[in-house]
XYZ file of C-alpha atoms in Angstrom:
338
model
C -2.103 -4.585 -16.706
C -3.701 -2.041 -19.250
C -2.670 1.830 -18.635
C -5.165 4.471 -19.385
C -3.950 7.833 -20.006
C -4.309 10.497 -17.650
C -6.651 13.723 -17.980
C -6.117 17.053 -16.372
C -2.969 18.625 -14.714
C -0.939 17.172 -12.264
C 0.627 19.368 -8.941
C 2.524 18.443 -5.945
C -0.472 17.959 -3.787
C -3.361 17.673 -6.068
C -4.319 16.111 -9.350
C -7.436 15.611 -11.517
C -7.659 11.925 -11.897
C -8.837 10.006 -14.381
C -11.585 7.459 -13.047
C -10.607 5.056 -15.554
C -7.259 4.660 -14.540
C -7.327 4.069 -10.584
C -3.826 2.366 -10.932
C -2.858 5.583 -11.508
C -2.694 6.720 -7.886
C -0.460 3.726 -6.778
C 2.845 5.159 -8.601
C 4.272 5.652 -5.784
C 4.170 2.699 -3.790
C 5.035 0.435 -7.171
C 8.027 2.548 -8.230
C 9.156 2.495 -5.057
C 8.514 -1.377 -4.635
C 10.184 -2.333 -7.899
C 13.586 0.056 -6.738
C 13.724 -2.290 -3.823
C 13.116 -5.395 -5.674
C 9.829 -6.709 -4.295
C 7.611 -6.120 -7.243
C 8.316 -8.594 -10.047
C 7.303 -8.886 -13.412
C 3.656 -9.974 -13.925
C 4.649 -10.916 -17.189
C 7.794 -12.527 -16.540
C 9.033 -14.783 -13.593
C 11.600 -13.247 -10.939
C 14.762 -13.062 -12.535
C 17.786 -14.373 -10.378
C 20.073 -10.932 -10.572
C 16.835 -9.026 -9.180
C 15.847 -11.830 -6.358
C 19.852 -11.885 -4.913
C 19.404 -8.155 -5.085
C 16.138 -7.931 -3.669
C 17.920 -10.265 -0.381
C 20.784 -8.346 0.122
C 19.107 -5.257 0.634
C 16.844 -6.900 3.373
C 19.824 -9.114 4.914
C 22.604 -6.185 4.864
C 20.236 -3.483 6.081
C 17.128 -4.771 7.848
C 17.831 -8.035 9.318
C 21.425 -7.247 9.756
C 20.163 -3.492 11.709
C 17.682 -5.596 13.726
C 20.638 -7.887 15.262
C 23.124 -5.105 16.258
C 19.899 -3.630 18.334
C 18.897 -7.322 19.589
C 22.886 -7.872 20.572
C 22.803 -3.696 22.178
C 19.823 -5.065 24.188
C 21.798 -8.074 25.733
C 24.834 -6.139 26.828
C 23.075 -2.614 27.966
C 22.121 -3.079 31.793
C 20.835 0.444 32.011
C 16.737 -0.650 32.057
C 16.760 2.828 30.568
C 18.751 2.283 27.308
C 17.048 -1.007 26.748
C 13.579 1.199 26.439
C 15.195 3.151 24.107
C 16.437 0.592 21.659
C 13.373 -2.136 22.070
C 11.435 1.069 20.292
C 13.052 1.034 17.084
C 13.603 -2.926 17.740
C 9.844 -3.819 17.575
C 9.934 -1.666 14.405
C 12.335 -2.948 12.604
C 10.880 -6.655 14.066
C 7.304 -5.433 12.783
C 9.025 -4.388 9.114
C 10.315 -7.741 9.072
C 6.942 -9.644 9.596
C 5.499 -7.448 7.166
C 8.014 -8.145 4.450
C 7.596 -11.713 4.798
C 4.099 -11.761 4.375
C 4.341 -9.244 1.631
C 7.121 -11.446 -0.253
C 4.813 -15.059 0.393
C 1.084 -13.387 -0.984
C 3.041 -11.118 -4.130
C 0.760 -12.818 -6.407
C -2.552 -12.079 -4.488
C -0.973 -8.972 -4.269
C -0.996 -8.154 -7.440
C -4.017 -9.875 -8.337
C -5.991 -7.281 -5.790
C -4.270 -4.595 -7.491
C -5.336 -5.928 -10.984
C -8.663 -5.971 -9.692
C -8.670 -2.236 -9.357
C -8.215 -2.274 -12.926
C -11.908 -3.962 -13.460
C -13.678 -2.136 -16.368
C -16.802 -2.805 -14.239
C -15.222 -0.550 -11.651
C -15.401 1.849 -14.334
C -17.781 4.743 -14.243
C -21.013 3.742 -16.188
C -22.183 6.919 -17.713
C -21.388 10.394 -19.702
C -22.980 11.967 -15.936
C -20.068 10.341 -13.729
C -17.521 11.365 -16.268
C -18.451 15.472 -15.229
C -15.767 16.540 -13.184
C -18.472 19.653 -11.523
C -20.689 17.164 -10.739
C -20.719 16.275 -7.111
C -23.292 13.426 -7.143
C -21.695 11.391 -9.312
C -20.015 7.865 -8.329
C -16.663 9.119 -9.989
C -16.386 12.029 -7.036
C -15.675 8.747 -4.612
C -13.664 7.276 -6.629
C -11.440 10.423 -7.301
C -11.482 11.475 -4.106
C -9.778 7.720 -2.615
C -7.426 8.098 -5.418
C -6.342 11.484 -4.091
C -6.419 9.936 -0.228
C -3.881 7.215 -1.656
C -1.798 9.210 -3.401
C -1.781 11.924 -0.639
C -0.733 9.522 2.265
C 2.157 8.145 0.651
C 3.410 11.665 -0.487
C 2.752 12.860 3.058
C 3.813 9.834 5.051
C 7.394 10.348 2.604
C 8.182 13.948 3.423
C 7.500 13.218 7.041
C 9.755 10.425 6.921
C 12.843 12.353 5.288
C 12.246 15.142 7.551
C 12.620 12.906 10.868
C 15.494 11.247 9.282
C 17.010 14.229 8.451
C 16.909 15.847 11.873
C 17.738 12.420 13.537
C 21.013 12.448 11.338
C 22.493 15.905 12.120
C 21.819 15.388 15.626
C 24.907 13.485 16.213
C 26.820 15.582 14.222
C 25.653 18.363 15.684
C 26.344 17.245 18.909
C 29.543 15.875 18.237
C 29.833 13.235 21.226
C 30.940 10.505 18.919
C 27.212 8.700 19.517
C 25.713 7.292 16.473
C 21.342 8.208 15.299
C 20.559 4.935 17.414
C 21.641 2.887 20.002
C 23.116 -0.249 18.786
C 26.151 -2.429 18.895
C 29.106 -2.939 16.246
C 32.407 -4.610 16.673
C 34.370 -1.701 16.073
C 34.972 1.506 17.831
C 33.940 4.399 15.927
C 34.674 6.829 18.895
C 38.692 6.760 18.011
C 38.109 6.806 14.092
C 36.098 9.438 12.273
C 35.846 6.730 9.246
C 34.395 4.158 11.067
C 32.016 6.456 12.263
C 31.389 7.685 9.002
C 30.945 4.434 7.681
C 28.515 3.458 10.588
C 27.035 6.968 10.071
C 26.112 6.195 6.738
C 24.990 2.948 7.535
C 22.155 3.778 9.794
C 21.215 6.431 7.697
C 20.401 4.604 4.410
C 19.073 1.606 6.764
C 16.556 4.064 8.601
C 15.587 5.492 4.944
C 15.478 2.005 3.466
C 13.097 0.971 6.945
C 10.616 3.920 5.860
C 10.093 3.551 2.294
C 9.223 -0.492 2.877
C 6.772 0.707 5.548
C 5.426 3.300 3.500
C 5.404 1.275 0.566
C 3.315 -2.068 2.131
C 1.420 0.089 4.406
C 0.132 2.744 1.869
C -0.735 0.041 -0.252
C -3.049 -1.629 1.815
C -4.610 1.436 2.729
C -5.113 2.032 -0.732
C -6.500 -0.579 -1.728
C -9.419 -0.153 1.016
C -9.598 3.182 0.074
C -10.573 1.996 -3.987
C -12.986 -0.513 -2.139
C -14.691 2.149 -0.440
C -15.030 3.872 -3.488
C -16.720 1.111 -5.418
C -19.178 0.799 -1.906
C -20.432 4.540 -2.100
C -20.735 3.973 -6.069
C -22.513 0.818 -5.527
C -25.074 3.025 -2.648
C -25.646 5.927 -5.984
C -26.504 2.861 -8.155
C -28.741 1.268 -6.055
C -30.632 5.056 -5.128
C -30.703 5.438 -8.939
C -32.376 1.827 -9.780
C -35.455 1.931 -11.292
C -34.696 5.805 -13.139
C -31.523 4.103 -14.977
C -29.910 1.289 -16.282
C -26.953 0.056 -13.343
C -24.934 0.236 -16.533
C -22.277 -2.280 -15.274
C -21.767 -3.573 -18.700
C -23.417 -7.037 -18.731
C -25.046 -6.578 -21.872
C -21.336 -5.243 -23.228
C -19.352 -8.431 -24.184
C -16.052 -6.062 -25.131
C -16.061 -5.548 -21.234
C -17.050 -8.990 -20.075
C -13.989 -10.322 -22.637
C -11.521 -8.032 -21.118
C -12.355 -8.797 -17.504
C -11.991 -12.458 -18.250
C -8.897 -12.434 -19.622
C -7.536 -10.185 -16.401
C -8.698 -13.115 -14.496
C -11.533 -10.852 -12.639
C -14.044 -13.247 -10.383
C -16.403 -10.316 -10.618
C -16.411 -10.282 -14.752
C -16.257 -14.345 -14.475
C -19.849 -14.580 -12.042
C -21.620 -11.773 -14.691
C -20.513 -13.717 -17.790
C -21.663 -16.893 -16.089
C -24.859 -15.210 -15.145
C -25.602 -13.064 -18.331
C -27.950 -15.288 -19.727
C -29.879 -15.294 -16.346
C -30.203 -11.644 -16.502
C -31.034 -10.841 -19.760
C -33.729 -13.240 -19.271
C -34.720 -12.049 -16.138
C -35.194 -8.875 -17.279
C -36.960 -9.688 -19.966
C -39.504 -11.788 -17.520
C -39.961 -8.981 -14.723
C -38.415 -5.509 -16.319
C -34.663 -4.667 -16.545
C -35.018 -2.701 -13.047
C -34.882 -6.707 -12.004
C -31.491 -7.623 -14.100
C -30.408 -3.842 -12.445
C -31.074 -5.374 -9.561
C -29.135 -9.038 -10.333
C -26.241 -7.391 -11.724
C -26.026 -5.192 -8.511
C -25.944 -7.969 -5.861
C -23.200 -9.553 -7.930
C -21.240 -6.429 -7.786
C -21.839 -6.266 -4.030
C -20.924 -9.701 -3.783
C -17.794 -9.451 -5.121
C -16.924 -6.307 -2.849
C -17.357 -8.313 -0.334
C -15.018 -10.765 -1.558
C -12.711 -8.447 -2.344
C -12.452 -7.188 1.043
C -11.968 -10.065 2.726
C -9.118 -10.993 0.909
C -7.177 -7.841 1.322
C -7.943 -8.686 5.138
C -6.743 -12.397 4.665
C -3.894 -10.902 3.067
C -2.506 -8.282 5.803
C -4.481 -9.235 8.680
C -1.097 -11.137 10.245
C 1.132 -7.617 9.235
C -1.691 -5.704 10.913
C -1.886 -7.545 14.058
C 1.966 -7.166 14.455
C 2.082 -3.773 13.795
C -0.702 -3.135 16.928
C 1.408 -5.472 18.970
C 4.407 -3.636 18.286
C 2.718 -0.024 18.782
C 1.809 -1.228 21.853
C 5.148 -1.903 23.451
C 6.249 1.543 21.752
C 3.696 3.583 23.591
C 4.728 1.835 26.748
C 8.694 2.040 26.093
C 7.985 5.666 25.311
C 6.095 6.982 28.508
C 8.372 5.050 30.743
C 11.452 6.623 28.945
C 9.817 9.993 29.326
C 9.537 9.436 33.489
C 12.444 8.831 33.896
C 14.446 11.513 32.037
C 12.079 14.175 33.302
């Protein structure tokens, strides 16, 4: 996947992006994605050493977590305790769904993300290039490249903050109890190392639960945000046709090559179609081959869309399901303990 360089400085919470490079506000979610193993090589197939790796994290501390709670469910008859642990239990059940259907679509995964990457997404003029412009089609695209970035550096410090607090609580406490309810075959109450051990346990498992939720879920949400980016560019090229060219690079073979090669349907339907324009234009004006080269571009929006949905729509639906029985585990556990 080609890298463009940045422009402009970078601070914690803000950044001037460069258009060009709307991979650039995914860092996150793919270095965090490759520490955990689930983001292999597009140039290389998955090596063994990083696919056993890649399991054992998920076995040891999210399938393994989500059995101690299943097994603390079956031997709790308090109706009360079992509201408290079938929260985190649908979570971690959720995480698990989502992982799977990450792991089976990686390559349409990646493939979406590649698309981002399309040198027809790029911005088509010296005008959109301005950063004090504000009617440009690069201020949408900037500004979902800041939303993307922003969520996952927001939905991360929340996420370290909870886990901090829910870690000291014990500890602070010092009842012997564990962060969560759940069941182990040992009894950390008379031995400060198993509880230690447990201790740590939970803790890296909760941390390792939030950065594969905000990894998968950030993602998707970016990759709508870059679509609606390309929608409000594609409204300013439509108000603008008929004053300029849609300048989406059809008469530009350097772009069409490059798109091909990247395996872009959008770049594959223009250079299929180029002769069509070109002579179209030349039949009825080139506001007509604007006009062509838009619906394409629309057309493949749409396309693009509804295979992100295709994609996550089964990760989605779990996650409302889930939610769901959280909201009603939660008010019922908050009448009875006030």
């Amino acid at each position: 996947m080609e890298r463009v360089k940045s422009i402009g400085k970078r601070y914690f919470f803000w950044k001037e992006w460069n258009p060009e490079n709307r991979i650039e506000c995914f860092e996150l979610q793919l270095t965090i994605l490759k520490l955990v193993g689930m983001w292999p090589s597009e140039e290389s197939s998955w090596k063994r050493s990083n696919l056993i790796y890649c399991w054992c994290l998920r076995i040891f501390f999210v399938y393994l977590f989500a059995l101690t709670q299943i097994v603390f469910i079956l031997n709790v008859d308090d109706l009360l305790g079992v509201a408290e642990a079938l929260c985190l239990l649908m979570t971690q059940v959720t995480l698990i769904i989502k992982l799977e259907v990450f792991n089976a679509n990686i390559n349409r995964i990646q493939r979406c993300l590649r698309k981002v990457m399309c040198k027809l997404y790029d911005p088509t003029s010296e005008a959109e290039r301005r950063q004090l412009d504000l009617f440009t089609e690069t201020r949408a695209v900037k500004e979902d490249m800041t939303k993307t970035w922003f969520l996952g550096i927001f939905l991360l410090v929340v996420s370290v903050g909870a886990i901090f607090f829910w870690g000291i609580r014990p500890l602070i406490m010092a009842d012997g109890t564990l962060p969560l309810p759940a069941w182990y075959p040992f009894d950390q109450q008379n031995s400060s190392t198993v509880y230690a051990m447990l201790w740590l346990y939970q803790i890296f498992g909760i941390a390792l639960s939030a950065v594969y939720n905000i990894s998968t879920d950030t993602l998707v949400t970016g990759l709508l945000a870059q679509l609606h980016g390309q929608l409000e560019r594609l409204g300013l090229l439509l108000s603008k046709t008929g004053y300029q060219p849609s300048g989406l690079g059809i008469q530009s073979s350097s772009n069409v090559g490059f798109c091909v090669k990247n395996l872009c349907d959008l770049c594959l339907d223009m250079r299929e179609k180029r002769k069509d324009i070109i002579d179209l234009s030349a039949l009825n004006g080139n506001s007509y081959g604007d006009l062509v080269e838009l619906v394409l571009f629309h057309k493949d929006l749409v396309r693009f869309q509804r295979e992100i949905i295709d994609i996550f729509s089964i990760s989605i639906f779990a996650q409302v399901i889930a939610s769901v029985i959280i909201i009603c585990m939660t008010a019922f556990t908050s009448t009875q303990t006030h």
